[in-house]
Short mmCIF file of C-alpha atoms in Angstrom, two decimals:
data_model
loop_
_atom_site.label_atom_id
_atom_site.label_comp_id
_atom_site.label_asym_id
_atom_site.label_seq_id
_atom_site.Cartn_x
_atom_site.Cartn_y
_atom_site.Cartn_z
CA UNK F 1 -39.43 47.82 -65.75
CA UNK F 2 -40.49 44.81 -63.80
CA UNK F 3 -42.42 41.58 -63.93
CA UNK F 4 -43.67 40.16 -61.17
CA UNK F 5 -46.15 36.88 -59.40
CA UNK F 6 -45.89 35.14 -63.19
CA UNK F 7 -48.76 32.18 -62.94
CA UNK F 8 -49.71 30.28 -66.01
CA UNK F 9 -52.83 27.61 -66.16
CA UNK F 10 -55.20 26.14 -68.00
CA UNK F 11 -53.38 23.60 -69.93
CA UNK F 12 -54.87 20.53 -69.23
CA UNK F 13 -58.66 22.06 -70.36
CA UNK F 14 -57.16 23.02 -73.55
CA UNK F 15 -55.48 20.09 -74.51
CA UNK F 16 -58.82 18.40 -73.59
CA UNK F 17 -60.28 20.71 -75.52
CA UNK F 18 -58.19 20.76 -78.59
CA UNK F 19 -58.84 17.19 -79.01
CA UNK F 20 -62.11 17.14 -79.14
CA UNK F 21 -63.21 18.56 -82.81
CA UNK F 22 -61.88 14.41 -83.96
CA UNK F 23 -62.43 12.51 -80.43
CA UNK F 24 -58.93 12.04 -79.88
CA UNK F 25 -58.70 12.02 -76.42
CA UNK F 26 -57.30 9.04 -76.24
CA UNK F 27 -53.67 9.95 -78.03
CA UNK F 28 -53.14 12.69 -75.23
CA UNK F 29 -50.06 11.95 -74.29
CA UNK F 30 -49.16 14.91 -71.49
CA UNK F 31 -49.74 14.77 -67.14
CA UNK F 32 -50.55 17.36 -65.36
CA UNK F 33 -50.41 18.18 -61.27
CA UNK F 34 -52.14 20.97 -59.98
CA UNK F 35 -51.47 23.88 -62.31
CA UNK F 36 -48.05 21.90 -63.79
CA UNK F 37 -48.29 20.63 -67.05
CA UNK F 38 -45.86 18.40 -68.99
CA UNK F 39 -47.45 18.42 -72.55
CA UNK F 40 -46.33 14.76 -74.50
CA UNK F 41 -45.01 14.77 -77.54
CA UNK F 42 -48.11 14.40 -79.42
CA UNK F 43 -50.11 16.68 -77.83
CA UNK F 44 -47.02 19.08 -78.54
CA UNK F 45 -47.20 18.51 -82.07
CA UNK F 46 -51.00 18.69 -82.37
CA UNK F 47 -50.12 22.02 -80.55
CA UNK F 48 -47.45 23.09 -83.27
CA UNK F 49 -49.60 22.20 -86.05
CA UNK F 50 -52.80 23.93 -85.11
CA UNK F 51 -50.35 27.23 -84.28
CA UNK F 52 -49.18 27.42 -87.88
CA UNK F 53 -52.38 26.92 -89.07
CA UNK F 54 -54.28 29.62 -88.21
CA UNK F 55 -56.31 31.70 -85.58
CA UNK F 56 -59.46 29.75 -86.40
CA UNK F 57 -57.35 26.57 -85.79
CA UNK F 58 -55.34 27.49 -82.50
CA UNK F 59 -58.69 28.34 -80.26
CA UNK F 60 -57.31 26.30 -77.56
CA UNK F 61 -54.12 29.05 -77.13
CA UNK F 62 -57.14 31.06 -76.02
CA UNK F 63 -57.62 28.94 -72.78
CA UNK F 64 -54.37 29.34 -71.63
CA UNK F 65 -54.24 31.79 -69.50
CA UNK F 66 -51.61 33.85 -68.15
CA UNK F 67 -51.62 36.66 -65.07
CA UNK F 68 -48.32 38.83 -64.09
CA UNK F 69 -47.54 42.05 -62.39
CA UNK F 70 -46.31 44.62 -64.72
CA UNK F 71 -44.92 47.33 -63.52
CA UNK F 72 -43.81 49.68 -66.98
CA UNK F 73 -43.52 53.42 -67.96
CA UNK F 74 -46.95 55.42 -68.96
CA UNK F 75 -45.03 55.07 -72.46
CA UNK F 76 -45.14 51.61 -72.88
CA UNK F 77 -48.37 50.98 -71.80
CA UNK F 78 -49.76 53.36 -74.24
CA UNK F 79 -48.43 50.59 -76.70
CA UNK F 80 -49.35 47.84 -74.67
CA UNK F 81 -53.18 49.45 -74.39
CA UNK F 82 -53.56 48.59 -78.13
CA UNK F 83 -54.41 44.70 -76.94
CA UNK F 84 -57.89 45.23 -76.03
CA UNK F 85 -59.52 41.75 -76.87
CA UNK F 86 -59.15 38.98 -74.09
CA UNK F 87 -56.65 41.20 -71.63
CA UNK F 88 -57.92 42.31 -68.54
CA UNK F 89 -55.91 44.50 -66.23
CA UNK F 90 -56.07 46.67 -62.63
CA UNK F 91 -53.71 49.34 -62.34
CA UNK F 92 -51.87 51.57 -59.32
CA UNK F 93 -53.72 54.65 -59.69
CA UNK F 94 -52.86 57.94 -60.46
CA UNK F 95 -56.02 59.65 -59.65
CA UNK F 96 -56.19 58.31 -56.26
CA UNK F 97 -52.25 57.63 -54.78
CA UNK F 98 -50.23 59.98 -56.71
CA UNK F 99 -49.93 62.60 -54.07
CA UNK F 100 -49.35 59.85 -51.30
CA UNK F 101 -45.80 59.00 -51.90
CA UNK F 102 -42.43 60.99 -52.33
CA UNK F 103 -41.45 61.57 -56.15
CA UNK F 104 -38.36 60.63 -56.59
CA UNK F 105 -36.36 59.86 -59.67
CA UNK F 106 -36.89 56.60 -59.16
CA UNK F 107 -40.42 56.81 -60.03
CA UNK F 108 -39.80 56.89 -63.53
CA UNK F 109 -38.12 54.42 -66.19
CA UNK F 110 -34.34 55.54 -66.55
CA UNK F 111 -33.08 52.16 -66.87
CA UNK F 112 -31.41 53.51 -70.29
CA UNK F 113 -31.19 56.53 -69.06
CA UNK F 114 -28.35 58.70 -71.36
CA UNK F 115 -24.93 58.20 -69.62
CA UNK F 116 -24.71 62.36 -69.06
CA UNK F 117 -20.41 61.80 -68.89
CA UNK F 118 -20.16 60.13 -72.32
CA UNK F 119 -22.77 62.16 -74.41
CA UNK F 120 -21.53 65.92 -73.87
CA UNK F 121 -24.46 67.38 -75.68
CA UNK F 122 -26.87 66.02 -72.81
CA UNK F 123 -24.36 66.95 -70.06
CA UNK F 124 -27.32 68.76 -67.91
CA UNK F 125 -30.04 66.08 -68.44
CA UNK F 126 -29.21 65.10 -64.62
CA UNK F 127 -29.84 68.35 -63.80
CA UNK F 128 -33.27 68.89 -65.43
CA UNK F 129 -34.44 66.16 -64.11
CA UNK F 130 -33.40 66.86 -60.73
CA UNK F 131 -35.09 70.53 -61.20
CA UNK F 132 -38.14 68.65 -62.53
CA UNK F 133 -38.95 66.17 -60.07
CA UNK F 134 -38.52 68.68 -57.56
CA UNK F 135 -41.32 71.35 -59.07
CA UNK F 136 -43.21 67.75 -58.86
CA UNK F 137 -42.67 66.92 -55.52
CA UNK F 138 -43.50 70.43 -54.76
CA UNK F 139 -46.69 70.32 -55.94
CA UNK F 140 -47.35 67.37 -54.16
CA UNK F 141 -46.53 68.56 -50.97
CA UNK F 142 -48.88 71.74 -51.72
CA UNK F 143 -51.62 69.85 -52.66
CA UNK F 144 -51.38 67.72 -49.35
CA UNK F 145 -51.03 71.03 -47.51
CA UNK F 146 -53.86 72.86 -48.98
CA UNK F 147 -56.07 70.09 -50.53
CA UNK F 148 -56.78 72.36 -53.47
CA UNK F 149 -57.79 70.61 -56.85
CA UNK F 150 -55.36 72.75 -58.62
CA UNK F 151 -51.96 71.66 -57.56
CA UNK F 152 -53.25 68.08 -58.27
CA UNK F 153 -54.46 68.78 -61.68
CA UNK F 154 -51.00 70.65 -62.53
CA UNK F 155 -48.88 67.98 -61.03
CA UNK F 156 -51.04 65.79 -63.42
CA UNK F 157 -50.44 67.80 -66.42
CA UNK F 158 -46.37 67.96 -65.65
CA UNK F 159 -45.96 64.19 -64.96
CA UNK F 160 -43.60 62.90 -68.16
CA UNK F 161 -44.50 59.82 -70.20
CA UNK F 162 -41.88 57.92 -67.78
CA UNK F 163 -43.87 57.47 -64.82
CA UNK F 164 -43.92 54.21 -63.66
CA UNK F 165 -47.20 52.77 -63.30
CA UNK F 166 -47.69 48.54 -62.02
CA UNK F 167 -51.10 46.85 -63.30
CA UNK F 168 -51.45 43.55 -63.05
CA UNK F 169 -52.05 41.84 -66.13
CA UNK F 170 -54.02 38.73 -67.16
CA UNK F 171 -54.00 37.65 -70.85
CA UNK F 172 -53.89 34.47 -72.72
CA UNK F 173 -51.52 32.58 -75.20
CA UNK F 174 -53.68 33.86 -78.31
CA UNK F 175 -53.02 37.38 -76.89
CA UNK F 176 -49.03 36.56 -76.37
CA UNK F 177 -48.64 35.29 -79.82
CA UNK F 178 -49.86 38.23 -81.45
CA UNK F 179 -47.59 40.49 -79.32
CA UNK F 180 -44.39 37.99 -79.87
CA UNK F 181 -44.70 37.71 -83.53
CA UNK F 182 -42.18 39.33 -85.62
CA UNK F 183 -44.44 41.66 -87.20
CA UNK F 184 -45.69 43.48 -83.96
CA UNK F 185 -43.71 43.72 -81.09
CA UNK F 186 -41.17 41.15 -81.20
CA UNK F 187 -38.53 43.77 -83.16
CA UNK F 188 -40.17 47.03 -81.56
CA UNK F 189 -37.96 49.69 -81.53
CA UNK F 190 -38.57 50.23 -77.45
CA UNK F 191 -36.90 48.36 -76.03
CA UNK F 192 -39.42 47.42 -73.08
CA UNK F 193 -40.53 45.72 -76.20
CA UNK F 194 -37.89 44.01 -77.42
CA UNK F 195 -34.49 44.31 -75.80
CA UNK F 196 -32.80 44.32 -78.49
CA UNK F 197 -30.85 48.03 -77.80
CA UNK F 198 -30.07 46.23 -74.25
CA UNK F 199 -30.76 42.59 -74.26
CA UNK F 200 -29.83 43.00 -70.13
CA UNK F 201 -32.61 45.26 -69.12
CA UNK F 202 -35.78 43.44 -68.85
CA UNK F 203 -38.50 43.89 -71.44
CA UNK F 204 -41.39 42.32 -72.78
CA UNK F 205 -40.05 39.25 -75.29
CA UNK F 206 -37.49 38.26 -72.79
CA UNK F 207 -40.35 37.83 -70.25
CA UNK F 208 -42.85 36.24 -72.11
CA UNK F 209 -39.72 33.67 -73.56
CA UNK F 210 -39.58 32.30 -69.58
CA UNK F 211 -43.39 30.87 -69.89
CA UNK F 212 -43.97 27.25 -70.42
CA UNK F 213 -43.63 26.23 -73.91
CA UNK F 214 -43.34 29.25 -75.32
CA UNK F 215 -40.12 28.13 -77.95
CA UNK F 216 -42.96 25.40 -79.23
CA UNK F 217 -45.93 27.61 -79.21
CA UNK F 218 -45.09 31.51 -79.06
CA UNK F 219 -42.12 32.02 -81.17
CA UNK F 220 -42.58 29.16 -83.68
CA UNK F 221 -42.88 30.76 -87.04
CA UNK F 222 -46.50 30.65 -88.24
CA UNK F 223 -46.76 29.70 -91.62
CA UNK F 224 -47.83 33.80 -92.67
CA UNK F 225 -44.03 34.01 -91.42
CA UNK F 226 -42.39 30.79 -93.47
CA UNK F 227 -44.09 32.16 -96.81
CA UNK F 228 -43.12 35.69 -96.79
CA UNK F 229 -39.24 34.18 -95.56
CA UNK F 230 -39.95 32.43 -98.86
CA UNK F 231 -40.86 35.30 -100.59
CA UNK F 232 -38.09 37.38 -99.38
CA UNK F 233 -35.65 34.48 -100.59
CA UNK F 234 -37.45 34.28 -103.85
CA UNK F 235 -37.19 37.93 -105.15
CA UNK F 236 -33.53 37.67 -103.66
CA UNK F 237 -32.60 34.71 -106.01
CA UNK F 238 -34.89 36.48 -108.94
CA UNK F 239 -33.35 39.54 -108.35
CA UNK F 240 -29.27 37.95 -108.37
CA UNK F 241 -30.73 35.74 -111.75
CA UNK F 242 -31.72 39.17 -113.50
CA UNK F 243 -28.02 40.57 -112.82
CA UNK F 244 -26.72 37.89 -114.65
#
């Protein structure tokens, strides 16, 4: 997995624009140079405040804007594919290059790929794929040779859920903070989610915690996530009381 040509902008028009429901332009506090913004500390906690209080509130996370090359397995992006409002996204394509290039075993995800010498019960998984790839490649090459449709739609029909597949991605803050928060992908059991099997590969949260501000405004805790940490203490206390 791999993230690529990260550019994020549109900060100064939404701090502009955040300000405008009470004509507070003059409080901004935050300079900007070309596409660089350092957001004050009042604008900041305008920012904060707005986050926590809801998705009618926070508009202006919706006009910042944030484009990146993502190159993932077919798996992931099945998951990813759920974010449909406000995400745009060109892909490499499948229909049109897949029989252009070598397959190789590095065109598939295998970053946590089962150590074969520790786990005895998957001692041959090296050689399946090796067996795999090369019915693959084979097919490729026929198709190529003959140009008939029915070595490409075969090779189509094998190719696993690991085939790595780069679309580049543009999406906004609104977009990130629904896909950071704790209740969607932020503890994801992939983890091209959520690193948290390998914090050392690279995956999603990791990425998205390099952007700017994104401690302050992605993985705050919205109040939804305060009152159910609430909660959760609550029933624990109620719960030791009724011991007692």
């Amino acid at each position: 997995m791999n993230f690529e040509n990260t550019q994020v902008w549109g900060f100064e028009h939404a701090i502009r624009g955040m300000r405008n429901p009470k004509n507070s332009w003059d409080k901004s506090d935050s300079t900007f140079s070309g596409t660089q913004a350092k957001v004050g500390e009042a604008d900041l906690k305008l920012m904060q405040t707005l986050v926590k209080s809801g998705s009618e509130h926070r508009k202006f996370m919706r006009q910042i804007f944030v484009s990146v090359d993502i190159t993932a397995p077919m798996y992931w992006w099945s998951e990813f594919d759920t974010y449909k409002v406000a995400t745009v996204a060109n892909s490499t394509s499948k229909m049109h290059k897949l029989a252009s290039t070598p397959i190789t075993f590095d065109c598939f995800e295998h970053d946590d790929f089962i150590n074969t010498e520790s786990d005895s019960d998957f001692k041959d998984m090296q050689n399946v794929w090796q067996q795999f790839i090369s019915v693959l490649e084979n097919l490729r090459i026929k198709f190529n040779e003959t140009k008939e449709k029915k070595y490409w739609k075969e090779l189509i029909r094998l190719l696993p859920e690991s085939w790595l597949q780069k679309r580049t991605v543009t999406m906004n803050y609104e977009n990130l903070l629904g896909m950071c928060s704790s209740g969607q992908r932020r503890h994801h059991k992939l983890n091209e989610w959520s690193g948290e099997d390998n914090p050392s590969l690279k995956n999603f949260i990791a990425w998205a915690k390099t952007l700017p501000y994104s401690a302050e405004l992605l993985f705050q805790k919205t109040r939804a996530e305060e009152l159910a940490e609430e909660n959760a203490s609550l029933k624990a206390e109620l719960k030791e009381l009724s011991k007692k």
